[in-house]
Amino acid sequence: MNDLAPFSAASSPSDLARRPAVARRSQHLAPDCSGLNFYEIDRSLRDLLTLYLDAPLREHLAPHLHELGELAGGRLNQLADLADKRPPVLHYRDRFGRDEEWIEVHPAYDEIRRIAFARFGMHAMTHRGGVLGWSEPMPQLAKQAFFYLFSQAEFGVLCPVNLTDCTSDLLERYGSDELKARYLDRMWTQDMDRLLYGAQFMTEKIGGSDAGAAELTAVRDGDAWRLYGEKWFCSNADGDIAVLLARPEGARAGSRGLGLFLMPRTLPDGTRNAYRIVRLKDKLGSKSMPSGEIVFDGAIAYPLGDIERGMKQMLEMVNPSRVSHLTRAAGMMRRCLNEAMQVARHRNAFGKRVIEHPLMRRQLLKMLVKTEQSLSLLMLVSTMMARPGDAQADKAVRILTPIGKYRASRDNIAVATAAMEARGGNGYIEDWPNARLVRDAHLGVIWDGTSSVNALDVIQRAVGKERAHLALGELLGERLAEARGLPGQFRTRLESTVAQAVRFAEEVADSPEKERFSRVAASALYHVTTAALMANEGARLGAEGGDARRLLMARFVLEHRLADQPKLSIGSSTAWEEPAISALLDDPPVTLDQAEALLQA
């Protein structure tokens, strides 16, 4: 007998209320991704690492990535749910009535931190050798691969991981020998009893995205400075070592008058520094990680680097932080896509599996393309960051970092919402992962610059002042030139679209209406970049006998994400799409011959 057969007329109606009947009906609900290994089910990640990461390191890291993939689908996923539902609590006084405010976190949050910091050393792997048994500091791409998998289960702890990473980098670059000797080793350790967490206290009530309006004042006191004022958004509020911008007393107004400072939570003599955490934010998402409001009443801080170049030095932290947002968006979109695929493959509706319905197939395809775009860009940016002193790479990183952060963060919201919709009513219920994924997705469009701030950075500065778009165009031209197997007409189409997007970005940057069209131009650069990358990747993988499906994704980007007008007619021009959708949603690899045929259809 079919366990999922509907109630038959021969049964008693009262049987419908009994436990066996309830259990039988529950089998109609689609599972989520709990219990899956997120590394093993991610063919795209494994394929792209063969193209972008050197073989010895890739082989060394494979068992560690496999372990994290298993944790992400298992224990880490469970801990993330616990920490999300039990956010941090601020205690203002100890039991003796002393003003020793401290933040209590749930044990699940502590265990998540141990996985990130102690087990995998994600905060230290690019700074020193010895992490995960690798003798040298690892390249950025290796770290981002771990961030990508981790973010599919837990979003909040990646903030203190990234802040510890970036704060230690600023300390290493600009700190005095004394400061580095005092703090740096403890920021890179994997010993949880010695570890010092990094934090970032930037935003003020008066400024928001306009950091140059900051009022926090630094007053010199011997070799140190004392801070007076407040910060409105403080990420990882109970961090041990915070970086922040403050205006030295008497300095000029605007961003050029800001200095960069390092502020410890505890002074060398063991006393608490003179600042107060006055409130924790009740946030929409990333609930596990404490964000707070802080008042500074003479807190001791130490300058980092040139006191008159604070903003420029701080911006060096913004680029890797924005890459972290790109990584988290890519990872979360992958989780959302996997959740939607679980529903589509395991749920029946109107007599067939949901994935067999054409409209659902089209929606899954749109989610897949956005997800894969972000992963390709992540691979490129991470490898370009590993080429210091290379002028083309430096320019590419400069423009692609805000582009990726802007566009992938926005796509993440759309993909998370689509995955919730795919699960239906259960997607809106906190028992399932979708609600948390939707809440967390929105953070990416706010932290480290809103969508408009990032788009303006692309067009006004990266294009208008630094002409970084020219280096990007050259880089994409090189990637297309080395992509053997591309049909000539499709190659010409890609090259023409890249050139058009680069010209348009320059036209907007040089126009009096640059602000009005910045988002359009930045989005176009994102889409042509990812289309060119996916064409290159698909051709290279296919030429080696692997999966060439990324070639098909490149065409979908051109026709659906860069089209000037929506398609308002059904004709032969769309005949290729259903076979292509089938190829992308099915498990078997796509051969290079199959991809070439569909590109020319």
PDB file of C-alpha atoms in Angstrom, residues 338-560:
ATOM      1  CA  ASN A 338      19.578  24.281  -2.182  1.00  0.00           C
ATOM      2  CA  GLU A 339      16.540  24.732   0.067  1.00  0.00           C
ATOM      3  CA  ALA A 340      14.362  25.573  -2.920  1.00  0.00           C
ATOM      4  CA  MET A 341      15.677  22.550  -4.819  1.00  0.00           C
ATOM      5  CA  GLN A 342      14.865  20.322  -1.836  1.00  0.00           C
ATOM      6  CA  VAL A 343      11.271  21.514  -1.941  1.00  0.00           C
ATOM      7  CA  ALA A 344      10.989  21.273  -5.713  1.00  0.00           C
ATOM      8  CA  ARG A 345      12.355  17.724  -5.827  1.00  0.00           C
ATOM      9  CA  HIS A 346      10.479  16.308  -2.837  1.00  0.00           C
ATOM     10  CA  ARG A 347       7.105  18.037  -2.961  1.00  0.00           C
ATOM     11  CA  ASN A 348       4.217  17.001  -5.208  1.00  0.00           C
ATOM     12  CA  ALA A 349       1.581  19.425  -6.419  1.00  0.00           C
ATOM     13  CA  PHE A 350      -1.217  18.879  -8.932  1.00  0.00           C
ATOM     14  CA  GLY A 351      -0.127  15.345  -9.717  1.00  0.00           C
ATOM     15  CA  LYS A 352       3.614  15.819 -10.294  1.00  0.00           C
ATOM     16  CA  ARG A 353       6.767  16.971  -8.597  1.00  0.00           C
ATOM     17  CA  VAL A 354       7.054  20.715  -8.180  1.00  0.00           C
ATOM     18  CA  ILE A 355      10.296  20.770 -10.173  1.00  0.00           C
ATOM     19  CA  GLU A 356       8.408  19.469 -13.193  1.00  0.00           C
ATOM     20  CA  HIS A 357       6.210  22.575 -13.374  1.00  0.00           C
ATOM     21  CA  PRO A 358       7.556  25.040 -15.984  1.00  0.00           C
ATOM     22  CA  LEU A 359       7.003  28.146 -13.885  1.00  0.00           C
ATOM     23  CA  MET A 360       8.887  26.722 -10.909  1.00  0.00           C
ATOM     24  CA  ARG A 361      11.698  25.625 -13.204  1.00  0.00           C
ATOM     25  CA  ARG A 362      12.009  29.175 -14.463  1.00  0.00           C
ATOM     26  CA  GLN A 363      12.109  30.565 -10.924  1.00  0.00           C
ATOM     27  CA  LEU A 364      14.765  28.053  -9.890  1.00  0.00           C
ATOM     28  CA  LEU A 365      16.810  29.032 -12.927  1.00  0.00           C
ATOM     29  CA  LYS A 366      16.680  32.710 -11.937  1.00  0.00           C
ATOM     30  CA  MET A 367      17.865  31.825  -8.427  1.00  0.00           C
ATOM     31  CA  LEU A 368      20.630  29.623  -9.814  1.00  0.00           C
ATOM     32  CA  VAL A 369      21.984  32.312 -12.156  1.00  0.00           C
ATOM     33  CA  LYS A 370      22.188  34.920  -9.385  1.00  0.00           C
ATOM     34  CA  THR A 371      23.903  32.430  -7.098  1.00  0.00           C
ATOM     35  CA  GLU A 372      26.480  31.385  -9.670  1.00  0.00           C
ATOM     36  CA  GLN A 373      27.236  34.972 -10.689  1.00  0.00           C
ATOM     37  CA  SER A 374      28.271  35.825  -7.147  1.00  0.00           C
ATOM     38  CA  LEU A 375      30.482  32.736  -6.850  1.00  0.00           C
ATOM     39  CA  SER A 376      32.343  33.525 -10.071  1.00  0.00           C
ATOM     40  CA  LEU A 377      32.978  37.109  -8.996  1.00  0.00           C
ATOM     41  CA  LEU A 378      34.160  35.912  -5.591  1.00  0.00           C
ATOM     42  CA  MET A 379      36.702  33.657  -7.260  1.00  0.00           C
ATOM     43  CA  LEU A 380      38.051  36.484  -9.425  1.00  0.00           C
ATOM     44  CA  VAL A 381      38.260  39.119  -6.681  1.00  0.00           C
ATOM     45  CA  SER A 382      39.940  36.724  -4.268  1.00  0.00           C
ATOM     46  CA  THR A 383      42.612  35.743  -6.787  1.00  0.00           C
ATOM     47  CA  MET A 384      43.207  39.365  -7.794  1.00  0.00           C
ATOM     48  CA  MET A 385      43.757  40.252  -4.122  1.00  0.00           C
ATOM     49  CA  ALA A 386      46.620  37.740  -4.089  1.00  0.00           C
ATOM     50  CA  ARG A 387      48.578  39.780  -6.682  1.00  0.00           C
ATOM     51  CA  PRO A 388      49.898  42.820  -4.748  1.00  0.00           C
ATOM     52  CA  GLY A 389      51.812  45.291  -6.864  1.00  0.00           C
ATOM     53  CA  ASP A 390      50.075  44.168 -10.063  1.00  0.00           C
ATOM     54  CA  ALA A 391      48.522  47.371 -11.399  1.00  0.00           C
ATOM     55  CA  GLN A 392      45.769  45.608 -13.343  1.00  0.00           C
ATOM     56  CA  ALA A 393      44.857  43.432 -10.361  1.00  0.00           C
ATOM     57  CA  ASP A 394      44.829  46.412  -7.989  1.00  0.00           C
ATOM     58  CA  LYS A 395      42.471  48.327 -10.290  1.00  0.00           C
ATOM     59  CA  ALA A 396      40.256  45.277 -10.767  1.00  0.00           C
ATOM     60  CA  VAL A 397      39.932  44.765  -7.014  1.00  0.00           C
ATOM     61  CA  ARG A 398      39.208  48.453  -6.540  1.00  0.00           C
ATOM     62  CA  ILE A 399      36.196  48.400  -8.854  1.00  0.00           C
ATOM     63  CA  LEU A 400      34.935  44.848  -8.391  1.00  0.00           C
ATOM     64  CA  THR A 401      34.794  44.989  -4.595  1.00  0.00           C
ATOM     65  CA  PRO A 402      32.013  47.607  -4.362  1.00  0.00           C
ATOM     66  CA  ILE A 403      30.314  46.172  -7.458  1.00  0.00           C
ATOM     67  CA  GLY A 404      30.189  42.714  -5.925  1.00  0.00           C
ATOM     68  CA  LYS A 405      29.103  43.898  -2.508  1.00  0.00           C
ATOM     69  CA  TYR A 406      26.335  46.045  -4.034  1.00  0.00           C
ATOM     70  CA  ARG A 407      24.869  43.622  -6.533  1.00  0.00           C
ATOM     71  CA  ALA A 408      25.296  40.310  -4.724  1.00  0.00           C
ATOM     72  CA  SER A 409      23.809  41.723  -1.518  1.00  0.00           C
ATOM     73  CA  ARG A 410      20.729  42.844  -3.405  1.00  0.00           C
ATOM     74  CA  ASP A 411      20.450  39.544  -5.261  1.00  0.00           C
ATOM     75  CA  ASN A 412      20.699  37.730  -1.937  1.00  0.00           C
ATOM     76  CA  ILE A 413      17.445  39.326  -0.781  1.00  0.00           C
ATOM     77  CA  ALA A 414      15.659  38.267  -3.970  1.00  0.00           C
ATOM     78  CA  VAL A 415      16.984  34.698  -3.801  1.00  0.00           C
ATOM     79  CA  ALA A 416      16.183  34.318  -0.090  1.00  0.00           C
ATOM     80  CA  THR A 417      12.647  35.585  -0.688  1.00  0.00           C
ATOM     81  CA  ALA A 418      12.189  33.243  -3.660  1.00  0.00           C
ATOM     82  CA  ALA A 419      13.345  30.278  -1.561  1.00  0.00           C
ATOM     83  CA  MET A 420      10.843  31.201   1.153  1.00  0.00           C
ATOM     84  CA  GLU A 421       8.104  31.373  -1.451  1.00  0.00           C
ATOM     85  CA  ALA A 422       9.138  27.999  -2.856  1.00  0.00           C
ATOM     86  CA  ARG A 423       8.546  26.394   0.532  1.00  0.00           C
ATOM     87  CA  GLY A 424       5.184  28.124   0.843  1.00  0.00           C
ATOM     88  CA  GLY A 425       3.631  28.727   4.240  1.00  0.00           C
ATOM     89  CA  ASN A 426       6.312  26.711   6.034  1.00  0.00           C
ATOM     90  CA  GLY A 427       8.911  29.122   4.669  1.00  0.00           C
ATOM     91  CA  TYR A 428       7.350  31.860   6.794  1.00  0.00           C
ATOM     92  CA  ILE A 429       7.571  29.771   9.963  1.00  0.00           C
ATOM     93  CA  GLU A 430      10.612  29.994  12.236  1.00  0.00           C
ATOM     94  CA  ASP A 431      10.793  26.177  12.513  1.00  0.00           C
ATOM     95  CA  TRP A 432      12.314  26.172   9.023  1.00  0.00           C
ATOM     96  CA  PRO A 433      15.525  27.891   7.856  1.00  0.00           C
ATOM     97  CA  ASN A 434      13.977  30.306   5.373  1.00  0.00           C
ATOM     98  CA  ALA A 435      12.806  33.001   7.784  1.00  0.00           C
ATOM     99  CA  ARG A 436      16.291  33.391   9.271  1.00  0.00           C
ATOM    100  CA  LEU A 437      17.851  33.430   5.811  1.00  0.00           C
ATOM    101  CA  VAL A 438      15.518  36.223   4.715  1.00  0.00           C
ATOM    102  CA  ARG A 439      16.222  38.275   7.833  1.00  0.00           C
ATOM    103  CA  ASP A 440      19.976  37.861   7.558  1.00  0.00           C
ATOM    104  CA  ALA A 441      20.006  38.644   3.831  1.00  0.00           C
ATOM    105  CA  HIS A 442      18.976  42.251   4.400  1.00  0.00           C
ATOM    106  CA  LEU A 443      22.077  43.114   6.412  1.00  0.00           C
ATOM    107  CA  GLY A 444      24.279  43.038   3.329  1.00  0.00           C
ATOM    108  CA  VAL A 445      22.668  46.116   1.782  1.00  0.00           C
ATOM    109  CA  ILE A 446      23.365  48.208   4.896  1.00  0.00           C
ATOM    110  CA  TRP A 447      26.672  47.299   6.536  1.00  0.00           C
ATOM    111  CA  ASP A 448      29.844  48.708   4.894  1.00  0.00           C
ATOM    112  CA  GLY A 449      27.810  51.034   2.719  1.00  0.00           C
ATOM    113  CA  THR A 450      24.292  50.922   1.346  1.00  0.00           C
ATOM    114  CA  SER A 451      23.561  49.994  -2.257  1.00  0.00           C
ATOM    115  CA  SER A 452      23.698  53.615  -3.349  1.00  0.00           C
ATOM    116  CA  VAL A 453      26.934  54.296  -1.447  1.00  0.00           C
ATOM    117  CA  ASN A 454      28.611  51.331  -3.152  1.00  0.00           C
ATOM    118  CA  ALA A 455      27.258  52.224  -6.597  1.00  0.00           C
ATOM    119  CA  LEU A 456      28.510  55.799  -6.184  1.00  0.00           C
ATOM    120  CA  ASP A 457      31.889  54.486  -5.085  1.00  0.00           C
ATOM    121  CA  VAL A 458      32.045  52.464  -8.294  1.00  0.00           C
ATOM    122  CA  ILE A 459      31.099  55.262 -10.673  1.00  0.00           C
ATOM    123  CA  GLN A 460      32.303  58.460  -8.995  1.00  0.00           C
ATOM    124  CA  ARG A 461      35.592  57.179  -7.648  1.00  0.00           C
ATOM    125  CA  ALA A 462      36.649  53.818  -9.117  1.00  0.00           C
ATOM    126  CA  VAL A 463      35.607  54.865 -12.649  1.00  0.00           C
ATOM    127  CA  GLY A 464      35.549  58.671 -12.527  1.00  0.00           C
ATOM    128  CA  LYS A 465      38.775  59.256 -10.581  1.00  0.00           C
ATOM    129  CA  GLU A 466      40.816  56.061 -10.841  1.00  0.00           C
ATOM    130  CA  ARG A 467      39.671  54.852 -14.297  1.00  0.00           C
ATOM    131  CA  ALA A 468      39.622  51.318 -12.956  1.00  0.00           C
ATOM    132  CA  HIS A 469      37.003  50.288 -15.521  1.00  0.00           C
ATOM    133  CA  LEU A 470      39.677  50.265 -18.223  1.00  0.00           C
ATOM    134  CA  ALA A 471      41.720  47.677 -16.358  1.00  0.00           C
ATOM    135  CA  LEU A 472      38.551  45.650 -15.820  1.00  0.00           C
ATOM    136  CA  GLY A 473      37.773  45.735 -19.537  1.00  0.00           C
ATOM    137  CA  GLU A 474      41.289  44.531 -20.350  1.00  0.00           C
ATOM    138  CA  LEU A 475      41.045  41.739 -17.806  1.00  0.00           C
ATOM    139  CA  LEU A 476      37.717  40.498 -19.144  1.00  0.00           C
ATOM    140  CA  GLY A 477      39.067  40.649 -22.696  1.00  0.00           C
ATOM    141  CA  GLU A 478      41.925  38.399 -21.655  1.00  0.00           C
ATOM    142  CA  ARG A 479      39.548  35.936 -20.004  1.00  0.00           C
ATOM    143  CA  LEU A 480      37.428  35.719 -23.144  1.00  0.00           C
ATOM    144  CA  ALA A 481      40.482  35.325 -25.375  1.00  0.00           C
ATOM    145  CA  GLU A 482      41.677  32.292 -23.423  1.00  0.00           C
ATOM    146  CA  ALA A 483      38.231  30.627 -23.460  1.00  0.00           C
ATOM    147  CA  ARG A 484      38.673  28.051 -26.207  1.00  0.00           C
ATOM    148  CA  GLY A 485      35.529  26.408 -27.467  1.00  0.00           C
ATOM    149  CA  LEU A 486      33.349  29.499 -27.418  1.00  0.00           C
ATOM    150  CA  PRO A 487      31.274  29.724 -30.611  1.00  0.00           C
ATOM    151  CA  GLY A 488      32.492  32.728 -32.578  1.00  0.00           C
ATOM    152  CA  GLN A 489      29.171  34.543 -32.628  1.00  0.00           C
ATOM    153  CA  PHE A 490      28.713  34.160 -28.870  1.00  0.00           C
ATOM    154  CA  ARG A 491      32.275  35.298 -28.219  1.00  0.00           C
ATOM    155  CA  THR A 492      31.701  38.398 -30.333  1.00  0.00           C
ATOM    156  CA  ARG A 493      28.471  39.095 -28.493  1.00  0.00           C
ATOM    157  CA  LEU A 494      30.214  38.867 -25.110  1.00  0.00           C
ATOM    158  CA  GLU A 495      33.104  41.083 -26.209  1.00  0.00           C
ATOM    159  CA  SER A 496      30.716  43.678 -27.591  1.00  0.00           C
ATOM    160  CA  THR A 497      28.595  43.710 -24.430  1.00  0.00           C
ATOM    161  CA  VAL A 498      31.665  44.081 -22.189  1.00  0.00           C
ATOM    162  CA  ALA A 499      32.889  47.023 -24.267  1.00  0.00           C
ATOM    163  CA  GLN A 500      29.436  48.614 -24.185  1.00  0.00           C
ATOM    164  CA  ALA A 501      29.149  48.329 -20.396  1.00  0.00           C
ATOM    165  CA  VAL A 502      32.647  49.767 -19.870  1.00  0.00           C
ATOM    166  CA  ARG A 503      31.854  52.712 -22.166  1.00  0.00           C
ATOM    167  CA  PHE A 504      28.543  53.313 -20.426  1.00  0.00           C
ATOM    168  CA  ALA A 505      30.199  53.383 -17.005  1.00  0.00           C
ATOM    169  CA  GLU A 506      32.657  56.002 -18.239  1.00  0.00           C
ATOM    170  CA  GLU A 507      29.873  58.025 -19.850  1.00  0.00           C
ATOM    171  CA  VAL A 508      27.912  58.045 -16.590  1.00  0.00           C
ATOM    172  CA  ALA A 509      31.010  58.929 -14.532  1.00  0.00           C
ATOM    173  CA  ASP A 510      31.719  61.907 -16.807  1.00  0.00           C
ATOM    174  CA  SER A 511      28.090  63.054 -16.873  1.00  0.00           C
ATOM    175  CA  PRO A 512      26.455  65.701 -14.652  1.00  0.00           C
ATOM    176  CA  GLU A 513      23.793  63.036 -13.991  1.00  0.00           C
ATOM    177  CA  LYS A 514      26.276  60.471 -12.668  1.00  0.00           C
ATOM    178  CA  GLU A 515      24.392  59.976  -9.429  1.00  0.00           C
ATOM    179  CA  ARG A 516      21.128  59.257 -11.212  1.00  0.00           C
ATOM    180  CA  PHE A 517      22.547  56.423 -13.329  1.00  0.00           C
ATOM    181  CA  SER A 518      25.225  55.031 -10.994  1.00  0.00           C
ATOM    182  CA  ARG A 519      23.262  51.979  -9.973  1.00  0.00           C
ATOM    183  CA  VAL A 520      22.399  51.081 -13.565  1.00  0.00           C
ATOM    184  CA  ALA A 521      26.023  51.399 -14.658  1.00  0.00           C
ATOM    185  CA  ALA A 522      27.395  49.477 -11.675  1.00  0.00           C
ATOM    186  CA  SER A 523      24.881  46.658 -12.219  1.00  0.00           C
ATOM    187  CA  ALA A 524      25.814  46.438 -15.893  1.00  0.00           C
ATOM    188  CA  LEU A 525      29.491  46.077 -14.992  1.00  0.00           C
ATOM    189  CA  TYR A 526      28.605  43.276 -12.555  1.00  0.00           C
ATOM    190  CA  HIS A 527      26.579  41.400 -15.150  1.00  0.00           C
ATOM    191  CA  VAL A 528      29.120  41.635 -17.996  1.00  0.00           C
ATOM    192  CA  THR A 529      31.918  40.655 -15.635  1.00  0.00           C
ATOM    193  CA  THR A 530      30.131  37.556 -14.397  1.00  0.00           C
ATOM    194  CA  ALA A 531      28.951  36.601 -17.902  1.00  0.00           C
ATOM    195  CA  ALA A 532      32.516  36.759 -19.210  1.00  0.00           C
ATOM    196  CA  LEU A 533      33.837  34.817 -16.223  1.00  0.00           C
ATOM    197  CA  MET A 534      31.234  32.075 -16.511  1.00  0.00           C
ATOM    198  CA  ALA A 535      31.915  31.743 -20.231  1.00  0.00           C
ATOM    199  CA  ASN A 536      35.610  31.363 -19.487  1.00  0.00           C
ATOM    200  CA  GLU A 537      35.013  28.882 -16.674  1.00  0.00           C
ATOM    201  CA  GLY A 538      32.523  26.789 -18.614  1.00  0.00           C
ATOM    202  CA  ALA A 539      34.791  26.600 -21.648  1.00  0.00           C
ATOM    203  CA  ARG A 540      37.837  25.620 -19.584  1.00  0.00           C
ATOM    204  CA  LEU A 541      35.995  22.993 -17.562  1.00  0.00           C
ATOM    205  CA  GLY A 542      34.317  21.597 -20.672  1.00  0.00           C
ATOM    206  CA  ALA A 543      37.607  21.421 -22.589  1.00  0.00           C
ATOM    207  CA  GLU A 544      38.987  19.210 -19.794  1.00  0.00           C
ATOM    208  CA  GLY A 545      36.016  16.859 -20.056  1.00  0.00           C
ATOM    209  CA  GLY A 546      34.207  18.429 -17.109  1.00  0.00           C
ATOM    210  CA  ASP A 547      30.957  20.308 -16.667  1.00  0.00           C
ATOM    211  CA  ALA A 548      30.466  23.132 -19.191  1.00  0.00           C
ATOM    212  CA  ARG A 549      27.137  24.337 -17.784  1.00  0.00           C
ATOM    213  CA  ARG A 550      28.533  27.758 -16.881  1.00  0.00           C
ATOM    214  CA  LEU A 551      28.535  28.591 -20.585  1.00  0.00           C
ATOM    215  CA  LEU A 552      24.741  28.354 -20.519  1.00  0.00           C
ATOM    216  CA  MET A 553      24.582  30.528 -17.425  1.00  0.00           C
ATOM    217  CA  ALA A 554      26.579  33.186 -19.268  1.00  0.00           C
ATOM    218  CA  ARG A 555      23.934  33.332 -21.984  1.00  0.00           C
ATOM    219  CA  PHE A 556      21.150  33.623 -19.422  1.00  0.00           C
ATOM    220  CA  VAL A 557      22.947  36.589 -17.869  1.00  0.00           C
ATOM    221  CA  LEU A 558      23.160  38.318 -21.237  1.00  0.00           C
ATOM    222  CA  GLU A 559      19.555  37.699 -22.171  1.00  0.00           C
ATOM    223  CA  HIS A 560      17.799  38.106 -18.837  1.00  0.00           C
TER     224      HIS A 560
END
